[in-house]
Amino acid sequence: MTGGGSAEGSVRLWEFATGREVRRFQGAPEDWVLALDFSPDGTRVVGGGKYQLFVWNTATGELVGDPVRVTELYLHGVAFFPDGRRVCLRGSGGQDRVFDLETRRLT
């Protein structure tokens, strides 16, 4: 599987081998989605865009909780830690932050 975001705010999941769209994620922002990453166990996808972090359930395409405002800048990179509980965020100003998915707080 592979995922992609777009300038229209859509987030989609495709089957890599066939190019078939498997799922369109719900609650995508009305702005750019600049970065995506799959959790190590494949159950969640995180996406970063203008000021916010989004977490989706891979199986259902639904948001897990509300979007979280995490920065005053665009998120150009998101990456799960191997434990699947934290996400590294890269802001357009070069700032790096860590977001804890369990507490829903920046550390």
mmCIF file of N, CA, C and O in Angstrom:
data_model
loop_
_atom_site.group_PDB
_atom_site.id
_atom_site.type_symbol
_atom_site.label_atom_id
_atom_site.label_comp_id
_atom_site.label_asym_id
_atom_site.label_seq_id
_atom_site.Cartn_x
_atom_site.Cartn_y
_atom_site.Cartn_z
ATOM 1 N N MET A 1 0.834 -1.170 0.000
ATOM 2 C CA MET A 1 0.000 0.000 0.000
ATOM 3 C C MET A 1 0.885 1.241 0.000
ATOM 4 O O MET A 1 1.967 1.254 0.537
ATOM 5 N N THR A 2 0.337 2.272 -0.578
ATOM 6 C CA THR A 2 0.993 3.567 -0.546
ATOM 7 C C THR A 2 -0.072 4.636 -0.387
ATOM 8 O O THR A 2 -1.239 4.407 -0.700
ATOM 9 N N GLY A 3 0.312 5.763 0.138
ATOM 10 C CA GLY A 3 -0.639 6.843 0.350
ATOM 11 C C GLY A 3 -0.122 8.129 -0.244
ATOM 12 O O GLY A 3 1.067 8.272 -0.513
ATOM 13 N N GLY A 4 -1.041 9.062 -0.448
ATOM 14 C CA GLY A 4 -0.641 10.347 -0.984
ATOM 15 C C GLY A 4 -1.590 11.441 -0.573
ATOM 16 O O GLY A 4 -2.781 11.196 -0.389
ATOM 17 N N GLY A 5 -1.045 12.621 -0.424
ATOM 18 C CA GLY A 5 -1.833 13.796 -0.115
ATOM 19 C C GLY A 5 -1.763 14.756 -1.283
ATOM 20 O O GLY A 5 -0.946 14.599 -2.186
ATOM 21 N N SER A 6 -2.632 15.760 -1.275
ATOM 22 C CA SER A 6 -2.666 16.677 -2.401
ATOM 23 C C SER A 6 -2.966 18.097 -1.936
ATOM 24 O O SER A 6 -3.325 18.329 -0.792
ATOM 25 N N ALA A 7 -2.871 19.017 -2.875
ATOM 26 C CA ALA A 7 -3.146 20.423 -2.597
ATOM 27 C C ALA A 7 -4.625 20.665 -2.327
ATOM 28 O O ALA A 7 -4.980 21.664 -1.726
ATOM 29 N N GLU A 8 -5.504 19.758 -2.761
ATOM 30 C CA GLU A 8 -6.934 19.919 -2.510
ATOM 31 C C GLU A 8 -7.334 19.396 -1.142
ATOM 32 O O GLU A 8 -8.494 19.451 -0.779
ATOM 33 N N GLY A 9 -6.395 18.825 -0.400
ATOM 34 C CA GLY A 9 -6.699 18.300 0.921
ATOM 35 C C GLY A 9 -7.142 16.859 0.923
ATOM 36 O O GLY A 9 -7.494 16.329 1.960
ATOM 37 N N SER A 10 -7.140 16.213 -0.238
ATOM 38 C CA SER A 10 -7.543 14.807 -0.250
ATOM 39 C C SER A 10 -6.374 13.918 0.151
ATOM 40 O O SER A 10 -5.216 14.230 -0.113
ATOM 41 N N VAL A 11 -6.697 12.820 0.820
ATOM 42 C CA VAL A 11 -5.706 11.821 1.199
ATOM 43 C C VAL A 11 -6.245 10.484 0.752
ATOM 44 O O VAL A 11 -7.386 10.127 1.061
ATOM 45 N N ARG A 12 -5.430 9.762 0.015
ATOM 46 C CA ARG A 12 -5.882 8.490 -0.558
ATOM 47 C C ARG A 12 -4.868 7.390 -0.311
ATOM 48 O O ARG A 12 -3.679 7.648 -0.194
ATOM 49 N N LEU A 13 -5.389 6.175 -0.277
ATOM 50 C CA LEU A 13 -4.570 4.978 -0.111
ATOM 51 C C LEU A 13 -4.735 4.137 -1.363
ATOM 52 O O LEU A 13 -5.860 3.903 -1.819
ATOM 53 N N TRP A 14 -3.610 3.717 -1.957
ATOM 54 C CA TRP A 14 -3.639 2.903 -3.164
ATOM 55 C C TRP A 14 -2.940 1.567 -2.938
ATOM 56 O O TRP A 14 -1.996 1.471 -2.168
ATOM 57 N N GLU A 15 -3.404 0.573 -3.674
ATOM 58 C CA GLU A 15 -2.709 -0.707 -3.728
ATOM 59 C C GLU A 15 -1.537 -0.506 -4.682
ATOM 60 O O GLU A 15 -1.731 -0.158 -5.857
ATOM 61 N N PHE A 16 -0.350 -0.694 -4.187
ATOM 62 C CA PHE A 16 0.852 -0.362 -4.943
ATOM 63 C C PHE A 16 0.962 -1.163 -6.245
ATOM 64 O O PHE A 16 1.275 -0.618 -7.292
ATOM 65 N N ALA A 17 0.708 -2.448 -6.191
ATOM 66 C CA ALA A 17 0.903 -3.316 -7.357
ATOM 67 C C ALA A 17 -0.031 -2.982 -8.517
ATOM 68 O O ALA A 17 0.361 -3.077 -9.684
ATOM 69 N N THR A 18 -1.271 -2.584 -8.213
ATOM 70 C CA THR A 18 -2.261 -2.366 -9.272
ATOM 71 C C THR A 18 -2.580 -0.897 -9.518
ATOM 72 O O THR A 18 -3.157 -0.560 -10.554
ATOM 73 N N GLY A 19 -2.237 -0.037 -8.568
ATOM 74 C CA GLY A 19 -2.590 1.367 -8.687
ATOM 75 C C GLY A 19 -4.048 1.647 -8.358
ATOM 76 O O GLY A 19 -4.527 2.771 -8.495
ATOM 77 N N ARG A 20 -4.757 0.637 -7.874
ATOM 78 C CA ARG A 20 -6.177 0.778 -7.537
ATOM 79 C C ARG A 20 -6.328 1.556 -6.234
ATOM 80 O O ARG A 20 -5.663 1.278 -5.253
ATOM 81 N N GLU A 21 -7.238 2.542 -6.241
ATOM 82 C CA GLU A 21 -7.512 3.282 -5.012
ATOM 83 C C GLU A 21 -8.286 2.382 -4.067
ATOM 84 O O GLU A 21 -9.316 1.828 -4.418
ATOM 85 N N VAL A 22 -7.771 2.249 -2.850
ATOM 86 C CA VAL A 22 -8.383 1.388 -1.843
ATOM 87 C C VAL A 22 -9.289 2.195 -0.921
ATOM 88 O O VAL A 22 -10.366 1.740 -0.530
ATOM 89 N N ARG A 23 -8.858 3.397 -0.587
ATOM 90 C CA ARG A 23 -9.611 4.178 0.389
ATOM 91 C C ARG A 23 -9.305 5.661 0.235
ATOM 92 O O ARG A 23 -8.187 6.042 -0.100
ATOM 93 N N ARG A 24 -10.323 6.454 0.507
ATOM 94 C CA ARG A 24 -10.152 7.901 0.589
ATOM 95 C C ARG A 24 -10.404 8.272 2.045
ATOM 96 O O ARG A 24 -11.431 7.916 2.602
ATOM 97 N N PHE A 25 -9.469 8.958 2.643
ATOM 98 C CA PHE A 25 -9.568 9.272 4.061
ATOM 99 C C PHE A 25 -10.571 10.388 4.311
ATOM 100 O O PHE A 25 -10.648 11.354 3.573
ATOM 101 N N GLN A 26 -11.332 10.226 5.377
ATOM 102 C CA GLN A 26 -12.358 11.181 5.780
ATOM 103 C C GLN A 26 -11.750 12.303 6.605
ATOM 104 O O GLN A 26 -10.770 12.107 7.296
ATOM 105 N N GLY A 27 -12.375 13.471 6.551
ATOM 106 C CA GLY A 27 -11.951 14.579 7.398
ATOM 107 C C GLY A 27 -10.640 15.212 7.001
ATOM 108 O O GLY A 27 -9.988 15.847 7.814
ATOM 109 N N ALA A 28 -10.257 15.033 5.742
ATOM 110 C CA ALA A 28 -9.013 15.643 5.281
ATOM 111 C C ALA A 28 -9.158 17.154 5.329
ATOM 112 O O ALA A 28 -10.245 17.694 5.154
ATOM 113 N N PRO A 29 -8.074 17.850 5.582
ATOM 114 C CA PRO A 29 -8.137 19.303 5.675
ATOM 115 C C PRO A 29 -8.508 19.917 4.335
ATOM 116 O O PRO A 29 -8.394 19.284 3.297
ATOM 117 N N GLU A 30 -8.927 21.153 4.384
ATOM 118 C CA GLU A 30 -9.262 21.878 3.165
ATOM 119 C C GLU A 30 -8.029 22.558 2.585
ATOM 120 O O GLU A 30 -8.148 23.482 1.796
ATOM 121 N N ASP A 31 -6.889 22.131 2.994
ATOM 122 C CA ASP A 31 -5.643 22.716 2.543
ATOM 123 C C ASP A 31 -4.681 21.577 2.204
ATOM 124 O O ASP A 31 -5.041 20.419 2.281
ATOM 125 N N TRP A 32 -3.472 21.892 1.868
ATOM 126 C CA TRP A 32 -2.486 20.918 1.458
ATOM 127 C C TRP A 32 -2.204 19.873 2.524
ATOM 128 O O TRP A 32 -2.138 20.170 3.706
ATOM 129 N N VAL A 33 -2.008 18.655 2.083
ATOM 130 C CA VAL A 33 -1.438 17.600 2.919
ATOM 131 C C VAL A 33 -0.052 17.365 2.343
ATOM 132 O O VAL A 33 0.096 16.894 1.224
ATOM 133 N N LEU A 34 0.955 17.748 3.106
ATOM 134 C CA LEU A 34 2.320 17.774 2.594
ATOM 135 C C LEU A 34 3.138 16.544 2.954
ATOM 136 O O LEU A 34 4.164 16.293 2.331
ATOM 137 N N ALA A 35 2.715 15.806 3.972
ATOM 138 C CA ALA A 35 3.519 14.670 4.433
ATOM 139 C C ALA A 35 2.618 13.597 5.015
ATOM 140 O O ALA A 35 1.617 13.906 5.659
ATOM 141 N N LEU A 36 2.954 12.336 4.761
ATOM 142 C CA LEU A 36 2.222 11.188 5.297
ATOM 143 C C LEU A 36 3.199 10.134 5.769
ATOM 144 O O LEU A 36 4.298 10.012 5.234
ATOM 145 N N ASP A 37 2.767 9.345 6.745
ATOM 146 C CA ASP A 37 3.533 8.171 7.152
ATOM 147 C C ASP A 37 2.582 7.138 7.741
ATOM 148 O O ASP A 37 1.575 7.489 8.356
ATOM 149 N N PHE A 38 2.917 5.870 7.525
ATOM 150 C CA PHE A 38 2.157 4.755 8.084
ATOM 151 C C PHE A 38 2.778 4.333 9.407
ATOM 152 O O PHE A 38 4.002 4.314 9.551
ATOM 153 N N SER A 39 1.933 3.975 10.371
ATOM 154 C CA SER A 39 2.443 3.460 11.647
ATOM 155 C C SER A 39 3.160 2.143 11.399
ATOM 156 O O SER A 39 2.891 1.450 10.410
ATOM 157 N N PRO A 40 4.090 1.766 12.281
ATOM 158 C CA PRO A 40 4.830 0.518 12.094
ATOM 159 C C PRO A 40 3.923 -0.710 11.956
ATOM 160 O O PRO A 40 4.252 -1.632 11.213
ATOM 161 N N ASP A 41 2.774 -0.718 12.637
ATOM 162 C CA ASP A 41 1.873 -1.867 12.524
ATOM 163 C C ASP A 41 0.843 -1.707 11.400
ATOM 164 O O ASP A 41 0.016 -2.577 11.173
ATOM 165 N N GLY A 42 0.884 -0.570 10.688
ATOM 166 C CA GLY A 42 0.016 -0.348 9.544
ATOM 167 C C GLY A 42 -1.418 0.032 9.872
ATOM 168 O O GLY A 42 -2.237 0.152 8.964
ATOM 169 N N THR A 43 -1.728 0.262 11.138
ATOM 170 C CA THR A 43 -3.120 0.541 11.512
ATOM 171 C C THR A 43 -3.495 2.016 11.430
ATOM 172 O O THR A 43 -4.683 2.345 11.428
ATOM 173 N N ARG A 44 -2.501 2.893 11.376
ATOM 174 C CA ARG A 44 -2.775 4.325 11.344
ATOM 175 C C ARG A 44 -1.908 5.014 10.300
ATOM 176 O O ARG A 44 -0.831 4.534 9.951
ATOM 177 N N VAL A 45 -2.410 6.153 9.849
ATOM 178 C CA VAL A 45 -1.662 7.030 8.958
ATOM 179 C C VAL A 45 -1.686 8.410 9.582
ATOM 180 O O VAL A 45 -2.737 8.863 10.053
ATOM 181 N N VAL A 46 -0.539 9.072 9.626
ATOM 182 C CA VAL A 46 -0.494 10.457 10.070
ATOM 183 C C VAL A 46 -0.220 11.332 8.862
ATOM 184 O O VAL A 46 0.475 10.934 7.930
ATOM 185 N N GLY A 47 -0.813 12.520 8.898
ATOM 186 C CA GLY A 47 -0.616 13.472 7.821
ATOM 187 C C GLY A 47 -0.385 14.858 8.386
ATOM 188 O O GLY A 47 -0.994 15.229 9.385
ATOM 189 N N GLY A 48 0.492 15.598 7.753
ATOM 190 C CA GLY A 48 0.774 16.952 8.179
ATOM 191 C C GLY A 48 0.479 17.923 7.070
ATOM 192 O O GLY A 48 0.673 17.632 5.895
ATOM 193 N N GLY A 49 -0.018 19.079 7.456
ATOM 194 C CA GLY A 49 -0.325 20.122 6.494
ATOM 195 C C GLY A 49 -0.097 21.472 7.107
ATOM 196 O O GLY A 49 0.850 21.682 7.863
ATOM 197 N N LYS A 50 -0.995 22.389 6.826
ATOM 198 C CA LYS A 50 -0.885 23.750 7.322
ATOM 199 C C LYS A 50 -1.283 23.777 8.789
ATOM 200 O O LYS A 50 -2.455 23.694 9.121
ATOM 201 N N TYR A 51 -0.296 23.845 9.669
ATOM 202 C CA TYR A 51 -0.441 23.988 11.118
ATOM 203 C C TYR A 51 -0.915 22.735 11.852
ATOM 204 O O TYR A 51 -0.860 22.697 13.066
ATOM 205 N N GLN A 52 -1.430 21.721 11.169
ATOM 206 C CA GLN A 52 -2.115 20.643 11.859
ATOM 207 C C GLN A 52 -1.561 19.260 11.540
ATOM 208 O O GLN A 52 -1.023 19.024 10.472
ATOM 209 N N LEU A 53 -1.786 18.366 12.510
ATOM 210 C CA LEU A 53 -1.467 16.950 12.362
ATOM 211 C C LEU A 53 -2.783 16.193 12.383
ATOM 212 O O LEU A 53 -3.660 16.453 13.202
ATOM 213 N N PHE A 54 -2.918 15.242 11.471
ATOM 214 C CA PHE A 54 -4.107 14.411 11.358
ATOM 215 C C PHE A 54 -3.708 12.958 11.552
ATOM 216 O O PHE A 54 -2.651 12.538 11.093
ATOM 217 N N VAL A 55 -4.550 12.190 12.209
ATOM 218 C CA VAL A 55 -4.301 10.761 12.398
ATOM 219 C C VAL A 55 -5.542 10.024 11.890
ATOM 220 O O VAL A 55 -6.658 10.312 12.321
ATOM 221 N N TRP A 56 -5.340 9.094 10.962
ATOM 222 C CA TRP A 56 -6.434 8.313 10.405
ATOM 223 C C TRP A 56 -6.279 6.831 10.722
ATOM 224 O O TRP A 56 -5.167 6.323 10.821
ATOM 225 N N ASN A 57 -7.402 6.141 10.829
ATOM 226 C CA ASN A 57 -7.444 4.692 10.930
ATOM 227 C C ASN A 57 -7.299 4.165 9.503
ATOM 228 O O ASN A 57 -8.104 4.498 8.633
ATOM 229 N N THR A 58 -6.287 3.353 9.255
ATOM 230 C CA THR A 58 -6.022 2.866 7.910
ATOM 231 C C THR A 58 -7.164 2.003 7.381
ATOM 232 O O THR A 58 -7.518 2.080 6.203
ATOM 233 N N ALA A 59 -7.766 1.183 8.223
ATOM 234 C CA ALA A 59 -8.822 0.267 7.783
ATOM 235 C C ALA A 59 -10.115 0.980 7.415
ATOM 236 O O ALA A 59 -10.782 0.608 6.454
ATOM 237 N N THR A 60 -10.468 2.027 8.173
ATOM 238 C CA THR A 60 -11.748 2.697 7.952
ATOM 239 C C THR A 60 -11.629 4.016 7.202
ATOM 240 O O THR A 60 -12.609 4.494 6.637
ATOM 241 N N GLY A 61 -10.459 4.629 7.236
ATOM 242 C CA GLY A 61 -10.277 5.935 6.626
ATOM 243 C C GLY A 61 -10.789 7.079 7.474
ATOM 244 O O GLY A 61 -10.767 8.231 7.043
ATOM 245 N N GLU A 62 -11.242 6.801 8.679
ATOM 246 C CA GLU A 62 -11.790 7.837 9.550
ATOM 247 C C GLU A 62 -10.706 8.451 10.434
ATOM 248 O O GLU A 62 -9.735 7.789 10.799
ATOM 249 N N LEU A 63 -10.907 9.724 10.774
ATOM 250 C CA LEU A 63 -9.987 10.391 11.690
ATOM 251 C C LEU A 63 -10.022 9.731 13.063
ATOM 252 O O LEU A 63 -11.085 9.333 13.539
ATOM 253 N N VAL A 64 -8.853 9.641 13.689
ATOM 254 C CA VAL A 64 -8.737 9.168 15.065
ATOM 255 C C VAL A 64 -8.576 10.425 15.910
ATOM 256 O O VAL A 64 -7.504 11.036 15.944
ATOM 257 N N GLY A 65 -9.638 10.864 16.536
ATOM 258 C CA GLY A 65 -9.604 12.111 17.293
ATOM 259 C C GLY A 65 -9.661 13.312 16.371
ATOM 260 O O GLY A 65 -9.718 13.193 15.145
ATOM 261 N N ASP A 66 -9.647 14.465 16.967
ATOM 262 C CA ASP A 66 -9.678 15.714 16.203
ATOM 263 C C ASP A 66 -8.291 16.045 15.679
ATOM 264 O O ASP A 66 -7.286 15.664 16.276
ATOM 265 N N PRO A 67 -8.221 16.809 14.571
ATOM 266 C CA PRO A 67 -6.921 17.303 14.119
ATOM 267 C C PRO A 67 -6.289 18.128 15.238
ATOM 268 O O PRO A 67 -6.983 18.754 16.035
ATOM 269 N N VAL A 68 -4.965 18.110 15.291
ATOM 270 C CA VAL A 68 -4.239 18.792 16.358
ATOM 271 C C VAL A 68 -3.389 19.909 15.764
ATOM 272 O O VAL A 68 -2.573 19.666 14.872
ATOM 273 N N ARG A 69 -3.582 21.116 16.253
ATOM 274 C CA ARG A 69 -2.721 22.230 15.831
ATOM 275 C C ARG A 69 -1.389 22.067 16.557
ATOM 276 O O ARG A 69 -1.331 22.088 17.778
ATOM 277 N N VAL A 70 -0.337 21.927 15.778
ATOM 278 C CA VAL A 70 0.959 21.607 16.381
ATOM 279 C C VAL A 70 2.043 22.640 16.106
ATOM 280 O O VAL A 70 3.108 22.573 16.699
ATOM 281 N N THR A 71 1.789 23.563 15.215
ATOM 282 C CA THR A 71 2.837 24.507 14.853
ATOM 283 C C THR A 71 2.226 25.734 14.192
ATOM 284 O O THR A 71 1.078 25.710 13.782
ATOM 285 N N GLU A 72 3.000 26.758 14.087
ATOM 286 C CA GLU A 72 2.577 27.951 13.346
ATOM 287 C C GLU A 72 3.029 27.865 11.892
ATOM 288 O O GLU A 72 2.808 28.783 11.126
ATOM 289 N N LEU A 73 3.670 26.771 11.531
ATOM 290 C CA LEU A 73 4.213 26.604 10.190
ATOM 291 C C LEU A 73 3.635 25.359 9.529
ATOM 292 O O LEU A 73 2.977 24.538 10.166
ATOM 293 N N TYR A 74 3.908 25.217 8.246
ATOM 294 C CA TYR A 74 3.499 24.013 7.537
ATOM 295 C C TYR A 74 4.327 22.826 8.013
ATOM 296 O O TYR A 74 5.520 22.963 8.276
ATOM 297 N N LEU A 75 3.698 21.666 8.096
ATOM 298 C CA LEU A 75 4.432 20.440 8.417
ATOM 299 C C LEU A 75 4.909 19.816 7.109
ATOM 300 O O LEU A 75 4.108 19.386 6.295
ATOM 301 N N HIS A 76 6.215 19.794 6.923
ATOM 302 C CA HIS A 76 6.793 19.243 5.705
ATOM 303 C C HIS A 76 7.230 17.797 5.873
ATOM 304 O O HIS A 76 7.569 17.145 4.894
ATOM 305 N N GLY A 77 7.226 17.307 7.098
ATOM 306 C CA GLY A 77 7.619 15.927 7.324
ATOM 307 C C GLY A 77 6.969 15.369 8.573
ATOM 308 O O GLY A 77 6.827 16.078 9.571
ATOM 309 N N VAL A 78 6.535 14.128 8.480
ATOM 310 C CA VAL A 78 6.010 13.392 9.632
ATOM 311 C C VAL A 78 6.573 11.981 9.558
ATOM 312 O O VAL A 78 6.695 11.420 8.477
ATOM 313 N N ALA A 79 6.956 11.427 10.702
ATOM 314 C CA ALA A 79 7.512 10.076 10.718
ATOM 315 C C ALA A 79 7.236 9.421 12.062
ATOM 316 O O ALA A 79 7.537 10.005 13.112
ATOM 317 N N PHE A 80 6.643 8.237 12.007
ATOM 318 C CA PHE A 80 6.405 7.483 13.235
ATOM 319 C C PHE A 80 7.719 7.023 13.837
ATOM 320 O O PHE A 80 8.644 6.637 13.116
ATOM 321 N N PHE A 81 7.802 7.050 15.158
ATOM 322 C CA PHE A 81 8.880 6.371 15.862
ATOM 323 C C PHE A 81 8.594 4.870 15.771
ATOM 324 O O PHE A 81 7.446 4.464 15.588
ATOM 325 N N PRO A 82 9.605 4.020 15.928
ATOM 326 C CA PRO A 82 9.388 2.573 15.859
ATOM 327 C C PRO A 82 8.364 2.046 16.864
ATOM 328 O O PRO A 82 7.718 1.030 16.612
ATOM 329 N N ASP A 83 8.182 2.760 17.998
ATOM 330 C CA ASP A 83 7.211 2.288 18.992
ATOM 331 C C ASP A 83 5.757 2.546 18.577
ATOM 332 O O ASP A 83 4.823 2.056 19.205
ATOM 333 N N GLY A 84 5.540 3.361 17.524
ATOM 334 C CA GLY A 84 4.196 3.646 17.043
ATOM 335 C C GLY A 84 3.398 4.582 17.934
ATOM 336 O O GLY A 84 2.253 4.875 17.638
ATOM 337 N N ARG A 85 4.000 5.063 19.010
ATOM 338 C CA ARG A 85 3.297 5.932 19.970
ATOM 339 C C ARG A 85 3.620 7.406 19.777
ATOM 340 O O ARG A 85 2.903 8.260 20.269
ATOM 341 N N ARG A 86 4.712 7.686 19.083
ATOM 342 C CA ARG A 86 5.143 9.064 18.888
ATOM 343 C C ARG A 86 5.414 9.315 17.409
ATOM 344 O O ARG A 86 5.721 8.394 16.665
ATOM 345 N N VAL A 87 5.294 10.608 17.041
ATOM 346 C CA VAL A 87 5.532 11.015 15.659
ATOM 347 C C VAL A 87 6.492 12.193 15.671
ATOM 348 O O VAL A 87 6.314 13.146 16.431
ATOM 349 N N CYS A 88 7.502 12.133 14.845
ATOM 350 C CA CYS A 88 8.426 13.239 14.674
ATOM 351 C C CYS A 88 7.823 14.178 13.625
ATOM 352 O O CYS A 88 7.363 13.732 12.565
ATOM 353 N N LEU A 89 7.816 15.470 13.915
ATOM 354 C CA LEU A 89 7.239 16.479 13.029
ATOM 355 C C LEU A 89 8.342 17.422 12.564
ATOM 356 O O LEU A 89 9.167 17.864 13.362
ATOM 357 N N ARG A 90 8.323 17.750 11.285
ATOM 358 C CA ARG A 90 9.303 18.697 10.733
ATOM 359 C C ARG A 90 8.540 19.894 10.179
ATOM 360 O O ARG A 90 7.770 19.764 9.237
ATOM 361 N N GLY A 91 8.737 21.062 10.794
ATOM 362 C CA GLY A 91 8.079 22.282 10.351
ATOM 363 C C GLY A 91 8.845 22.972 9.249
ATOM 364 O O GLY A 91 10.043 22.746 9.067
ATOM 365 N N SER A 92 8.154 23.815 8.496
ATOM 366 C CA SER A 92 8.782 24.500 7.369
ATOM 367 C C SER A 92 9.890 25.450 7.800
ATOM 368 O O SER A 92 10.740 25.793 6.999
ATOM 369 N N GLY A 93 9.904 25.853 9.041
ATOM 370 C CA GLY A 93 10.971 26.715 9.546
ATOM 371 C C GLY A 93 12.182 25.937 10.020
ATOM 372 O O GLY A 93 13.102 26.502 10.591
ATOM 373 N N GLY A 94 12.197 24.620 9.798
ATOM 374 C CA GLY A 94 13.311 23.785 10.217
ATOM 375 C C GLY A 94 13.177 23.271 11.634
ATOM 376 O O GLY A 94 14.073 22.609 12.139
ATOM 377 N N GLN A 95 12.060 23.579 12.289
ATOM 378 C CA GLN A 95 11.871 23.116 13.664
ATOM 379 C C GLN A 95 11.411 21.659 13.678
ATOM 380 O O GLN A 95 10.631 21.227 12.837
ATOM 381 N N ASP A 96 11.935 20.895 14.607
ATOM 382 C CA ASP A 96 11.536 19.512 14.815
ATOM 383 C C ASP A 96 10.828 19.418 16.153
ATOM 384 O O ASP A 96 11.277 19.984 17.145
ATOM 385 N N ARG A 97 9.720 18.695 16.168
ATOM 386 C CA ARG A 97 8.951 18.482 17.388
ATOM 387 C C ARG A 97 8.575 17.012 17.443
ATOM 388 O O ARG A 97 8.586 16.315 16.434
ATOM 389 N N VAL A 98 8.210 16.545 18.637
ATOM 390 C CA VAL A 98 7.735 15.175 18.810
ATOM 391 C C VAL A 98 6.326 15.250 19.377
ATOM 392 O O VAL A 98 6.073 15.975 20.340
ATOM 393 N N PHE A 99 5.418 14.511 18.759
ATOM 394 C CA PHE A 99 4.030 14.478 19.200
ATOM 395 C C PHE A 99 3.731 13.090 19.750
ATOM 396 O O PHE A 99 3.977 12.088 19.084
ATOM 397 N N ASP A 100 3.205 13.046 20.993
ATOM 398 C CA ASP A 100 2.838 11.789 21.634
ATOM 399 C C ASP A 100 1.378 11.499 21.298
ATOM 400 O O ASP A 100 0.485 12.274 21.649
ATOM 401 N N LEU A 101 1.122 10.405 20.608
ATOM 402 C CA LEU A 101 -0.242 10.065 20.189
ATOM 403 C C LEU A 101 -1.150 9.656 21.333
ATOM 404 O O LEU A 101 -2.362 9.821 21.255
ATOM 405 N N GLU A 102 -0.579 9.127 22.405
ATOM 406 C CA GLU A 102 -1.398 8.707 23.547
ATOM 407 C C GLU A 102 -1.861 9.898 24.370
ATOM 408 O O GLU A 102 -3.023 9.987 24.748
ATOM 409 N N THR A 103 -0.956 10.828 24.649
ATOM 410 C CA THR A 103 -1.328 12.001 25.458
ATOM 411 C C THR A 103 -1.842 13.145 24.581
ATOM 412 O O THR A 103 -2.426 14.098 25.101
ATOM 413 N N ARG A 104 -1.584 13.047 23.260
ATOM 414 C CA ARG A 104 -1.950 14.085 22.285
ATOM 415 C C ARG A 104 -1.297 15.420 22.641
ATOM 416 O O ARG A 104 -1.907 16.479 22.543
ATOM 417 N N ARG A 105 -0.023 15.340 23.023
ATOM 418 C CA ARG A 105 0.743 16.528 23.385
ATOM 419 C C ARG A 105 2.102 16.532 22.690
ATOM 420 O O ARG A 105 2.681 15.482 22.440
ATOM 421 N N LEU A 106 2.586 17.747 22.462
ATOM 422 C CA LEU A 106 3.946 17.905 21.961
ATOM 423 C C LEU A 106 4.923 17.732 23.098
ATOM 424 O O LEU A 106 4.660 18.177 24.217
ATOM 425 N N THR A 107 6.033 17.077 22.816
ATOM 426 C CA THR A 107 7.077 16.911 23.838
ATOM 427 C C THR A 107 8.359 17.550 23.357
ATOM 428 O O THR A 107 8.511 17.886 22.218
#
